Coordinates of C-alpha atoms and ligand atoms in Angstrom, one line a residue:
X1 CA -6.5 75.7 -57.1
X2 CA -4.7 75.5 -60.4
X3 CA -1.0 74.8 -60.2
X4 CA 1.0 76.8 -62.7
X5 CA 3.8 74.9 -64.3
X6 CA 7.1 76.2 -65.6
X7 CA 9.4 73.5 -66.9
X8 CA 13.1 73.5 -66.8
X9 CA 14.9 73.9 -70.2
X10 CA 17.5 71.3 -69.3
X11 CA 17.6 68.3 -67.0
X12 CA 20.4 67.2 -64.7
X13 CA 19.1 63.6 -64.8
X14 CA 21.9 62.4 -67.1
X15 CA 24.5 63.1 -64.4
X16 CA 22.8 60.8 -61.9
X17 CA 24.3 57.4 -61.1
X18 CA 21.2 55.5 -59.7
X19 CA 23.5 52.6 -58.5
X20 CA 25.3 54.9 -56.1
X21 CA 22.9 57.4 -54.6
X22 CA 24.1 59.5 -51.6
X23 CA 21.1 60.0 -49.3
X24 CA 19.7 63.6 -49.3
X25 CA 22.2 65.2 -51.6
X26 CA 20.6 65.0 -55.0
X27 CA 17.6 67.0 -56.0
X28 CA 15.3 66.6 -59.0
X29 CA 14.8 69.2 -61.7
X30 CA 11.6 70.8 -60.3
X31 CA 10.0 72.0 -57.1
X32 CA 6.6 73.1 -55.9
X33 CA 6.1 76.4 -54.1
X34 CA 3.0 78.3 -52.7
X35 CA 2.8 81.4 -50.6
X36 CA 0.5 82.2 -47.8
X37 CA -0.4 85.8 -46.9
X38 CA -3.6 87.9 -46.1
X39 CA -5.0 84.7 -44.6
X40 CA -4.9 82.7 -47.9
X41 CA -2.7 80.5 -50.1
X42 CA -1.6 82.1 -53.3
X43 CA 0.2 81.2 -56.5
X44 CA 0.7 77.4 -56.3
X45 CA 3.4 76.6 -58.9
X46 CA 5.9 74.1 -60.1
X47 CA 9.2 75.7 -61.2
X48 CA 12.7 74.7 -62.0
X49 CA 14.6 73.8 -58.8
X50 CA 16.1 77.0 -57.4
X51 CA 17.5 78.7 -54.3
X52 CA 15.4 81.0 -52.2
X53 CA 16.5 84.5 -51.3
X54 CA 15.6 85.1 -47.6
X55 CA 15.7 88.2 -45.4
X56 CA 18.0 87.6 -42.4
X57 CA 15.1 88.2 -40.1
X58 CA 12.9 85.5 -41.7
X59 CA 11.0 84.2 -38.7
X60 CA 11.5 80.5 -39.5
X61 CA 15.2 81.0 -38.9
X62 CA 14.8 82.4 -35.5
X63 CA 11.7 81.0 -33.8
X64 CA 11.4 77.5 -35.1
X65 CA 8.1 77.8 -37.1
X66 CA 9.3 75.1 -39.6
X67 CA 7.7 71.7 -40.1
X68 CA 8.1 69.1 -42.8
X69 CA 6.9 65.7 -44.1
X70 CA 8.9 62.8 -45.5
X71 CA 7.3 60.5 -48.1
X72 CA 8.4 58.4 -51.1
X73 CA 7.4 57.7 -54.7
X74 CA 8.2 54.4 -56.2
X75 CA 7.7 52.8 -59.6
X76 CA 5.5 49.8 -60.2
X77 CA 6.7 47.0 -62.4
X78 CA 5.0 48.5 -65.4
X79 CA 6.6 51.9 -64.8
X80 CA 3.7 53.7 -63.1
X81 CA 4.8 56.1 -60.4
X82 CA 3.1 55.3 -57.1
X83 CA 2.6 57.2 -53.8
X84 CA 2.0 55.6 -50.4
X85 CA -0.9 57.0 -48.4
X86 CA -0.3 60.6 -49.5
X87 CA -3.5 61.9 -47.8
X88 CA -2.1 60.7 -44.4
X89 CA 1.0 62.8 -44.9
X90 CA -1.2 65.8 -45.8
X91 CA -3.3 65.2 -42.6
X92 CA -0.2 64.8 -40.4
X93 CA 1.4 68.0 -41.9
X94 CA -1.7 69.9 -40.8
X95 CA -1.6 68.4 -37.3
X96 CA 2.1 69.5 -37.1
X97 CA 1.0 73.0 -38.5
X98 CA -1.6 73.3 -35.8
X99 CA 0.8 72.6 -33.0
X100 CA 3.4 75.1 -34.3
X101 CA 0.7 77.7 -34.9
X102 CA 1.0 77.7 -38.7
X103 CA -1.8 77.7 -41.3
X104 CA -3.1 74.4 -42.7
X105 CA -2.7 73.4 -46.3
X106 CA -5.8 72.2 -48.1
X107 CA -5.4 68.4 -48.3
X108 CA -6.2 68.3 -52.0
X109 CA -3.7 71.0 -52.8
X110 CA -1.0 69.0 -50.9
X111 CA -1.8 65.8 -52.7
X112 CA -2.2 67.5 -56.1
X113 CA 1.1 69.3 -55.6
X114 CA 3.0 66.0 -54.8
X115 CA 1.3 64.2 -57.6
X116 CA 2.1 66.8 -60.3
X117 CA 5.6 67.2 -59.1
X118 CA 6.2 63.4 -59.2
X119 CA 4.6 63.2 -62.6
X120 CA 6.9 65.9 -64.0
X121 CA 10.0 64.4 -62.4
X122 CA 9.1 60.8 -62.8
X123 CA 12.3 60.1 -64.6
X124 CA 14.0 60.7 -61.3
X125 CA 12.4 57.7 -59.6
X126 CA 15.3 55.2 -59.5
X127 CA 14.4 52.0 -61.5
X128 CA 16.0 49.8 -58.7
X129 CA 14.2 47.9 -56.0
X130 CA 14.5 49.5 -52.6
X131 CA 15.3 52.8 -54.1
X132 CA 12.8 55.6 -54.4
X133 CA 12.2 59.3 -55.0
X134 CA 12.2 60.9 -51.5
X135 CA 9.7 63.7 -51.2
X136 CA 10.1 66.5 -48.7
X137 CA 7.1 68.9 -48.2
X138 CA 8.2 71.8 -46.0
X139 CA 6.3 74.7 -44.4
X140 CA 8.2 77.7 -43.1
X141 CA 7.3 81.1 -41.6
X142 CA 8.5 84.0 -43.8
X143 CA 7.6 87.2 -42.0
X144 CA 10.6 89.5 -41.7
X145 CA 10.4 90.3 -38.1
X146 CA 12.3 90.0 -34.8
X147 CA 10.0 89.2 -31.9
X148 CA 8.2 86.1 -30.8
X149 CA 4.8 85.7 -32.3
X150 CA 3.2 83.6 -35.1
X151 CA 4.2 84.8 -38.5
X152 CA 1.5 86.1 -40.9
X153 CA 3.2 84.8 -44.0
X154 CA 4.5 81.3 -44.9
X155 CA 6.0 79.4 -47.7
X156 CA 5.1 75.8 -48.5
X157 CA 7.5 74.1 -50.8
X158 CA 8.2 70.5 -51.9
X159 CA 11.5 69.2 -53.1
X160 CA 12.3 65.7 -54.2
X161 CA 15.5 63.6 -54.7
X162 CA 16.4 60.0 -55.6
X163 CA 17.5 57.8 -52.7
X164 CA 19.0 54.3 -52.5
X165 CA 18.0 51.8 -49.8
X166 CA 18.4 53.4 -46.4
X167 CA 20.1 51.7 -43.5
X168 CA 20.9 48.5 -45.4
X169 CA 22.6 47.1 -42.3
X170 CA 20.9 46.1 -39.0
X171 CA 21.3 48.9 -36.5
X172 CA 22.8 49.1 -33.0
X173 CA 20.9 51.3 -30.5
X174 CA 22.0 53.1 -27.4
X175 CA 19.2 53.5 -24.8
X176 CA 19.6 57.2 -23.7
X177 CA 19.6 57.8 -20.0
X178 CA 20.6 61.4 -19.9
X179 CA 19.1 63.3 -22.8
X180 CA 15.4 63.3 -24.0
X181 CA 13.8 63.9 -27.4
X182 CA 10.3 65.0 -26.3
X183 CA 8.2 65.6 -23.2
X184 CA 4.5 65.1 -22.6
X185 CA 2.7 68.3 -23.6
X186 CA 5.7 69.2 -25.9
X187 CA 6.1 69.0 -29.7
X188 CA 7.3 65.4 -30.0
X189 CA 4.3 64.4 -32.1
X190 CA 4.8 67.1 -34.6
X191 CA 7.3 66.7 -37.5
X192 CA 8.8 70.1 -36.4
X193 CA 12.3 71.1 -37.4
X194 CA 13.0 72.1 -33.9
X195 CA 12.7 68.6 -32.6
X196 CA 15.7 67.4 -34.6
X197 CA 18.3 70.0 -33.5
X198 CA 18.0 68.8 -29.9
X199 CA 18.5 65.2 -30.9
X200 CA 21.8 65.8 -32.7
X201 CA 24.2 65.8 -29.8
X202 CA 22.9 62.6 -28.2
X203 CA 23.0 60.9 -31.6
X204 CA 26.6 62.1 -32.1
X205 CA 27.7 60.9 -28.7
X206 CA 26.0 57.5 -29.4
X207 CA 27.9 57.2 -32.7
X208 CA 31.1 58.0 -31.0
X209 CA 30.5 55.0 -28.8
X210 CA 29.8 52.8 -31.8
X211 CA 26.0 52.9 -32.0
X212 CA 24.0 54.0 -35.0
X213 CA 21.0 55.6 -33.3
X214 CA 19.6 56.6 -29.9
X215 CA 16.8 54.6 -28.4
X216 CA 14.7 57.3 -26.7
X217 CA 13.2 56.7 -23.2
X218 CA 10.5 58.8 -21.6
X219 CA 11.5 62.2 -20.2
X220 CA 10.2 61.7 -16.7
X221 CA 11.4 58.3 -15.5
X222 CA 13.8 57.1 -18.3
X223 CA 11.8 53.9 -18.3
X224 CA 9.2 53.8 -21.0
X225 CA 10.5 53.1 -24.5
X226 CA 9.6 55.8 -27.1
X227 CA 11.2 55.5 -30.5
X228 CA 14.6 55.3 -32.1
X229 CA 16.3 58.0 -34.2
X230 CA 13.6 58.9 -36.7
X231 CA 11.8 55.6 -36.6
X232 CA 9.0 54.1 -34.5
X233 CA 10.0 50.9 -32.7
X234 CA 8.5 47.4 -32.5
X235 CA 9.5 44.4 -30.3
X236 CA 8.5 40.8 -30.7
X237 CA 8.3 39.1 -27.3
X238 CA 7.1 35.5 -27.0
X239 CA 5.3 35.7 -30.3
X240 CA 3.5 39.0 -29.5
X241 CA 4.3 42.2 -31.3
X242 CA 4.5 45.3 -29.1
X243 CA 4.9 48.9 -29.9
X244 CA 4.6 51.9 -27.6
X245 CA 1.3 53.9 -27.7
X246 CA 1.3 57.5 -28.9
X247 CA 1.9 59.3 -25.7
X248 CA 2.1 62.7 -27.5
X249 CA 5.8 62.4 -27.3
X250 CA 6.2 59.9 -30.2
X251 CA 5.9 60.7 -33.9
X252 CA 2.7 59.2 -35.3
X253 CA 4.4 57.2 -38.1
X254 CA 2.5 56.3 -41.1
X255 CA 4.7 53.2 -41.5
X256 CA 3.9 52.4 -37.8
X257 CA 0.2 52.5 -38.4
X258 CA 0.5 50.5 -41.6
X259 CA 2.7 47.9 -39.8
X260 CA 0.1 47.5 -37.0
X261 CA -2.6 47.0 -39.6
X262 CA -0.7 44.6 -41.7
X263 CA 0.4 42.4 -38.8
X264 CA -3.1 42.3 -37.3
X265 CA -4.5 41.3 -40.7
X266 CA -1.8 38.5 -40.9
X267 CA -3.1 37.2 -37.6
X268 CA -0.4 38.5 -35.3
X269 CA -1.3 39.7 -31.8
X270 CA -0.2 43.4 -31.8
X271 CA -0.4 45.5 -28.7
X272 CA 0.2 49.2 -28.3
X273 CA 1.5 49.0 -24.8
X274 CA 3.8 51.2 -22.6
X275 CA 6.7 48.9 -22.7
X276 CA 9.6 49.6 -20.3
X277 CA 13.3 49.0 -21.0
X278 CA 13.4 46.7 -18.0
X279 CA 10.7 44.5 -19.5
X280 CA 12.9 44.2 -22.6
X281 CA 15.9 43.3 -20.5
X282 CA 13.8 40.7 -18.6
X283 CA 12.5 39.1 -21.8
X284 CA 16.1 39.0 -23.1
X285 CA 17.2 37.2 -19.9
X286 CA 14.3 34.8 -20.1
X287 CA 15.0 34.1 -23.8
X288 CA 11.6 35.3 -25.0
X289 CA 12.9 38.4 -26.7
X290 CA 12.8 37.5 -30.4
X291 CA 13.2 40.5 -32.5
X292 CA 13.1 44.3 -32.7
X293 CA 12.8 46.7 -35.6
X294 CA 12.3 50.3 -36.4
X295 CA 9.7 51.6 -39.0
X296 CA 9.8 54.8 -41.0
X297 CA 9.3 56.0 -44.6
X298 CA 13.0 56.2 -45.2
X299 CA 14.0 52.6 -44.4
X300 CA 10.5 51.0 -44.2
X301 CA 12.0 48.5 -41.7
X302 CA 15.4 48.6 -40.0
X303 CA 16.2 45.5 -38.1
X304 CA 17.8 46.0 -34.7
X305 CA 20.9 44.1 -34.0
X306 CA 21.6 45.2 -30.4
X307 CA 20.5 47.6 -27.7
X308 CA 22.9 48.9 -25.1
X309 CA 21.3 50.0 -21.8
X310 CA 23.4 51.1 -18.8
X311 CA 26.1 48.5 -18.5
X312 CA 24.5 45.7 -20.5
X313 CA 24.1 44.9 -24.2
X314 CA 21.0 43.1 -25.5
X315 CA 22.0 41.2 -28.6
X316 CA 19.3 39.9 -30.9
X317 CA 19.3 36.5 -32.4
X318 CA 19.6 36.5 -36.2
X319 CA 19.9 40.2 -36.6
X320 CA 18.6 41.3 -39.9
X321 CA 16.5 38.1 -40.3
X322 CA 13.7 38.8 -37.9
X323 CA 10.7 37.1 -39.3
X324 CA 8.1 39.8 -38.4
X325 CA 10.2 42.7 -39.5
X326 CA 11.0 41.0 -42.8
X327 CA 7.3 40.3 -43.4
X328 CA 6.5 43.9 -42.9
X329 CA 9.3 45.2 -45.1
X330 CA 8.6 42.7 -47.8
X331 CA 4.9 43.4 -47.8
X332 CA 5.2 47.2 -47.9
X333 CA 7.9 47.0 -50.6
X334 CA 5.6 44.7 -52.7
X335 CA 2.7 47.1 -52.2
X336 CA 5.0 50.0 -53.3
X337 CA 6.1 48.1 -56.4
X338 CA 2.6 46.9 -57.2
X339 CA 3.7 43.3 -57.1
X340 CA 0.8 42.4 -54.7
X341 CA -2.8 43.6 -54.8
X342 CA -3.4 46.7 -52.8
X343 CA -6.7 45.7 -51.1
X344 CA -6.5 48.6 -48.6
X345 CA -6.2 51.5 -51.1
X346 CA -2.9 52.6 -49.7
X347 CA -1.1 53.2 -52.9
X348 CA -2.0 56.0 -55.3
X349 CA -1.0 55.8 -58.9
X350 CA 0.4 58.9 -60.5
X351 CA -0.8 59.3 -64.1
X352 CA 2.2 58.8 -66.4
X353 CA 0.8 61.2 -69.0
X354 CA 0.2 64.8 -68.1
X355 CA -3.4 65.8 -68.2
X356 CA -4.3 69.1 -69.7
X357 CA -4.7 71.8 -67.1
X358 CA -8.2 73.3 -67.3
Ligands
PLP401 C1 9.1 60.8 -39.7 C2 9.5 60.1 -38.4 C3 9.1 58.8 -38.0 C4 8.5 57.8 -39.0 O1 7.3 58.3 -39.6 P1 6.8 57.7 -41.0 O2 5.5 58.4 -41.3 O3 6.6 56.2 -40.8 O4 7.9 58.0 -42.0 C5 9.3 58.4 -36.8 N1 9.9 59.1 -35.8 C6 10.3 60.4 -36.1 C7 10.9 61.2 -35.1 C8 10.1 60.9 -37.4 O5 10.5 62.2 -37.7

């Protein structure tokens, strides 16, 4: 499918202060849009960034048929824009689409759209280490209809914006014993907009108590550790790296998968194991709890400083300096900046020069 390109006449890039980037508030000059109707994708295009005009009965606004992805473009030392495992994001978007009864997006269209958009707006990739161009592919239902059924029409769009390093400080977590994020059989594994609305109140209450994020426990017994905020979680206990398995309630993070692979290759023992919060407490008391960190595209790795559970607080030794988390962060950052050889084919170079559309 050819992507039609209409370039903006003027750029807002000169107004951007790359040293002080607010997260999620700045958007680059262009966006990608494609429409789905009559059972097919139509008119894939890159256009100047613009607002949509939506009918008030647009189904995405009422019945939650809205999913998204989150990925990043970085620049290698020689200035080449790079993507990290874009095909994995395309595949996950389609798994999310399937769960929410939405049409899939051809994987090559997804990757081509992201690549072209990043190529056109490559000047928006901050030239500062740890900063990146955040990419937000989104799929929404667009039928104008009141009534619960799958929409027949959809809009797929991609917007991007420059971001600075996310969560620079180690985070404090509150293990949640009243609210849940996801249940087995539910939509927790989909990157569905509806999952995030329900998480806002517990997050707000945790913040009021002085914590940065919620540590989610399972919905049935409030026992098994799930993930934190919008990150997957890893613990290091007695030299062994442990992360919860994908119960169907946990987002299948691409950083999580990459972390498992990197650590195994480095010789660490990594186990996907249904870890309980009590086991973490016990390890803390025994002195074998060494480190915990969250993984996600936004921060890559966020070190965990403390976890509050019921009336106790687990404090980690050397917060922010966990050896395993630092190794993962450093390695993924180096892969993204092309400073180490990518032997796994995880990074994809975006051609700097535009190729002629055929
Ligand atoms: C996106 C997301 C993650 C992290 O996934 P990555 O692919 O590593 O960015 C983890 N948990 C939730 C709830 C998320 O939305």
